[in-house]
Short mmCIF file of C-alpha atoms in Angstrom, two decimals:
data_model
loop_
_atom_site.label_atom_id
_atom_site.label_comp_id
_atom_site.label_asym_id
_atom_site.label_seq_id
_atom_site.Cartn_x
_atom_site.Cartn_y
_atom_site.Cartn_z
CA UNK A 1 184.96 46.33 153.95
CA UNK A 2 182.10 48.74 153.98
CA UNK A 3 180.03 49.45 156.53
CA UNK A 4 176.49 48.32 156.65
CA UNK A 5 173.97 50.73 155.11
CA UNK A 6 171.49 52.00 157.53
CA UNK A 7 167.69 51.54 156.11
CA UNK A 8 166.23 54.76 154.61
CA UNK A 9 163.71 56.04 156.79
CA UNK A 10 161.04 58.87 156.71
CA UNK A 11 159.14 60.73 159.20
CA UNK A 12 155.61 59.46 160.00
CA UNK A 13 153.93 62.49 158.30
CA UNK A 14 155.71 61.82 154.99
CA UNK A 15 154.64 58.12 155.29
CA UNK A 16 151.19 59.24 155.98
CA UNK A 17 151.11 61.33 153.03
CA UNK A 18 152.34 58.48 150.64
CA UNK A 19 149.76 56.25 152.05
CA UNK A 20 146.95 58.90 151.87
CA UNK A 21 146.00 58.87 155.38
CA UNK A 22 145.44 61.38 158.10
CA UNK A 23 148.26 61.14 160.51
CA UNK A 24 146.59 61.93 163.80
CA UNK A 25 143.97 59.10 163.11
CA UNK A 26 146.76 56.54 162.67
CA UNK A 27 148.04 54.21 165.72
CA UNK A 28 150.38 55.65 168.10
CA UNK A 29 153.13 53.37 167.01
CA UNK A 30 152.93 54.54 163.46
CA UNK A 31 152.82 58.24 164.57
CA UNK A 32 155.78 57.91 166.92
CA UNK A 33 158.50 56.26 165.19
CA UNK A 34 160.27 56.83 161.81
CA UNK A 35 159.11 54.49 159.07
CA UNK A 36 161.44 52.54 156.83
CA UNK A 37 161.06 52.42 152.94
CA UNK A 38 160.63 48.53 153.36
CA UNK A 39 157.91 49.11 156.01
CA UNK A 40 156.13 51.64 153.81
CA UNK A 41 156.16 49.21 150.94
CA UNK A 42 154.83 46.40 153.17
CA UNK A 43 152.10 48.73 154.07
CA UNK A 44 151.22 49.47 150.48
CA UNK A 45 151.29 45.73 149.21
CA UNK A 46 149.55 44.25 152.44
CA UNK A 47 147.76 46.90 154.34
CA UNK A 48 146.91 45.99 157.91
CA UNK A 49 143.19 46.32 159.15
CA UNK A 50 143.66 49.64 160.59
CA UNK A 51 145.03 51.34 157.43
CA UNK A 52 142.14 49.63 155.34
CA UNK A 53 139.55 50.94 157.78
CA UNK A 54 141.44 54.33 157.82
CA UNK A 55 141.18 54.75 153.90
CA UNK A 56 137.76 53.56 153.76
CA UNK A 57 135.97 55.47 156.71
CA UNK A 58 138.50 58.33 157.51
CA UNK A 59 139.01 60.83 158.71
CA UNK A 60 140.55 61.62 155.47
CA UNK A 61 143.32 64.45 154.82
CA UNK A 62 142.49 67.62 153.14
CA UNK A 63 143.96 66.67 149.84
CA UNK A 64 141.76 63.51 149.88
CA UNK A 65 138.51 65.53 151.17
CA UNK A 66 138.96 68.12 148.40
CA UNK A 67 139.19 65.33 145.74
CA UNK A 68 136.13 63.51 147.15
CA UNK A 69 134.06 66.62 147.05
CA UNK A 70 135.56 67.79 143.63
CA UNK A 71 136.75 70.95 144.85
CA UNK A 72 140.27 72.47 145.60
CA UNK A 73 142.08 72.61 148.79
CA UNK A 74 142.04 76.52 148.66
CA UNK A 75 138.25 76.06 148.30
CA UNK A 76 137.96 74.18 151.46
CA UNK A 77 139.97 76.64 153.05
CA UNK A 78 137.76 79.40 151.61
CA UNK A 79 134.80 77.63 153.05
CA UNK A 80 136.40 77.33 156.57
CA UNK A 81 136.88 73.48 156.44
CA UNK A 82 140.07 72.94 158.29
CA UNK A 83 139.33 69.55 159.96
CA UNK A 84 139.60 66.19 158.67
CA UNK A 85 136.44 64.76 157.37
CA UNK A 86 135.29 61.14 157.45
CA UNK A 87 133.67 59.30 154.73
CA UNK A 88 130.20 59.79 156.22
CA UNK A 89 130.74 63.33 156.63
CA UNK A 90 131.75 63.88 152.97
CA UNK A 91 128.67 61.67 151.80
CA UNK A 92 126.46 63.77 153.80
CA UNK A 93 128.01 67.17 152.24
CA UNK A 94 127.44 65.51 148.95
CA UNK A 95 123.87 64.42 149.55
CA UNK A 96 122.71 67.83 150.64
CA UNK A 97 125.39 70.37 149.29
CA UNK A 98 125.65 73.63 151.03
CA UNK A 99 125.95 76.82 149.07
CA UNK A 100 129.88 77.13 149.60
CA UNK A 101 130.17 73.45 147.95
CA UNK A 102 128.10 74.37 145.00
CA UNK A 103 130.09 77.52 144.35
CA UNK A 104 133.43 75.84 144.92
CA UNK A 105 132.45 72.87 142.59
CA UNK A 106 131.56 75.46 139.76
CA UNK A 107 134.80 77.37 140.32
CA UNK A 108 136.70 73.88 140.06
CA UNK A 109 134.76 73.22 136.98
CA UNK A 110 135.77 76.22 135.58
CA UNK A 111 139.11 76.16 136.30
CA UNK A 112 139.46 72.57 134.75
CA UNK A 113 137.76 74.00 131.48
CA UNK A 114 140.12 76.81 131.51
CA UNK A 115 143.14 74.49 131.95
CA UNK A 116 141.71 72.11 129.11
CA UNK A 117 141.13 75.08 126.54
CA UNK A 118 144.88 76.21 127.31
CA UNK A 119 146.20 72.73 126.71
CA UNK A 120 144.15 72.30 123.57
CA UNK A 121 145.37 75.74 122.41
CA UNK A 122 149.06 74.86 123.04
CA UNK A 123 148.52 71.40 121.28
CA UNK A 124 146.86 73.20 118.19
CA UNK A 125 149.96 75.60 118.08
CA UNK A 126 152.31 72.69 118.16
CA UNK A 127 150.50 70.85 115.40
CA UNK A 128 150.65 73.79 113.24
CA UNK A 129 154.31 74.34 113.88
CA UNK A 130 155.09 70.62 113.08
CA UNK A 131 152.89 71.04 109.91
CA UNK A 132 154.84 74.30 109.16
CA UNK A 133 158.20 72.55 109.74
CA UNK A 134 157.17 69.65 107.35
CA UNK A 135 156.15 72.07 104.48
CA UNK A 136 159.13 73.99 104.61
CA UNK A 137 161.49 70.74 104.29
#
């Protein structure tokens, strides 16, 4: 007879990351106890009101803030933005962007353009190589 398996658990910080929320803004009972895989799945499928409100209004973790602002996490750090921001604070920054945000968004656009150029170049080389292989057969 095999012993019962214990449910897989994760730290609250890991669960918060998977849920896309800022852990210190979550309820104390979520922050203090390990989260089982079943509990995480339940939270994802039918989120309680606190989770819905946290996702809508924030405060949001840095990766979400960076995505909403259209910058990198490094760009936030360079600008000195280390705290979590609410949806209203993010909207205010987007309404009247400070100089750092304009600069970081331009930098991010350049990075994306360069990544696309490299991807297209690799794709072009792969197509040429495939055509060369077909011609040699």
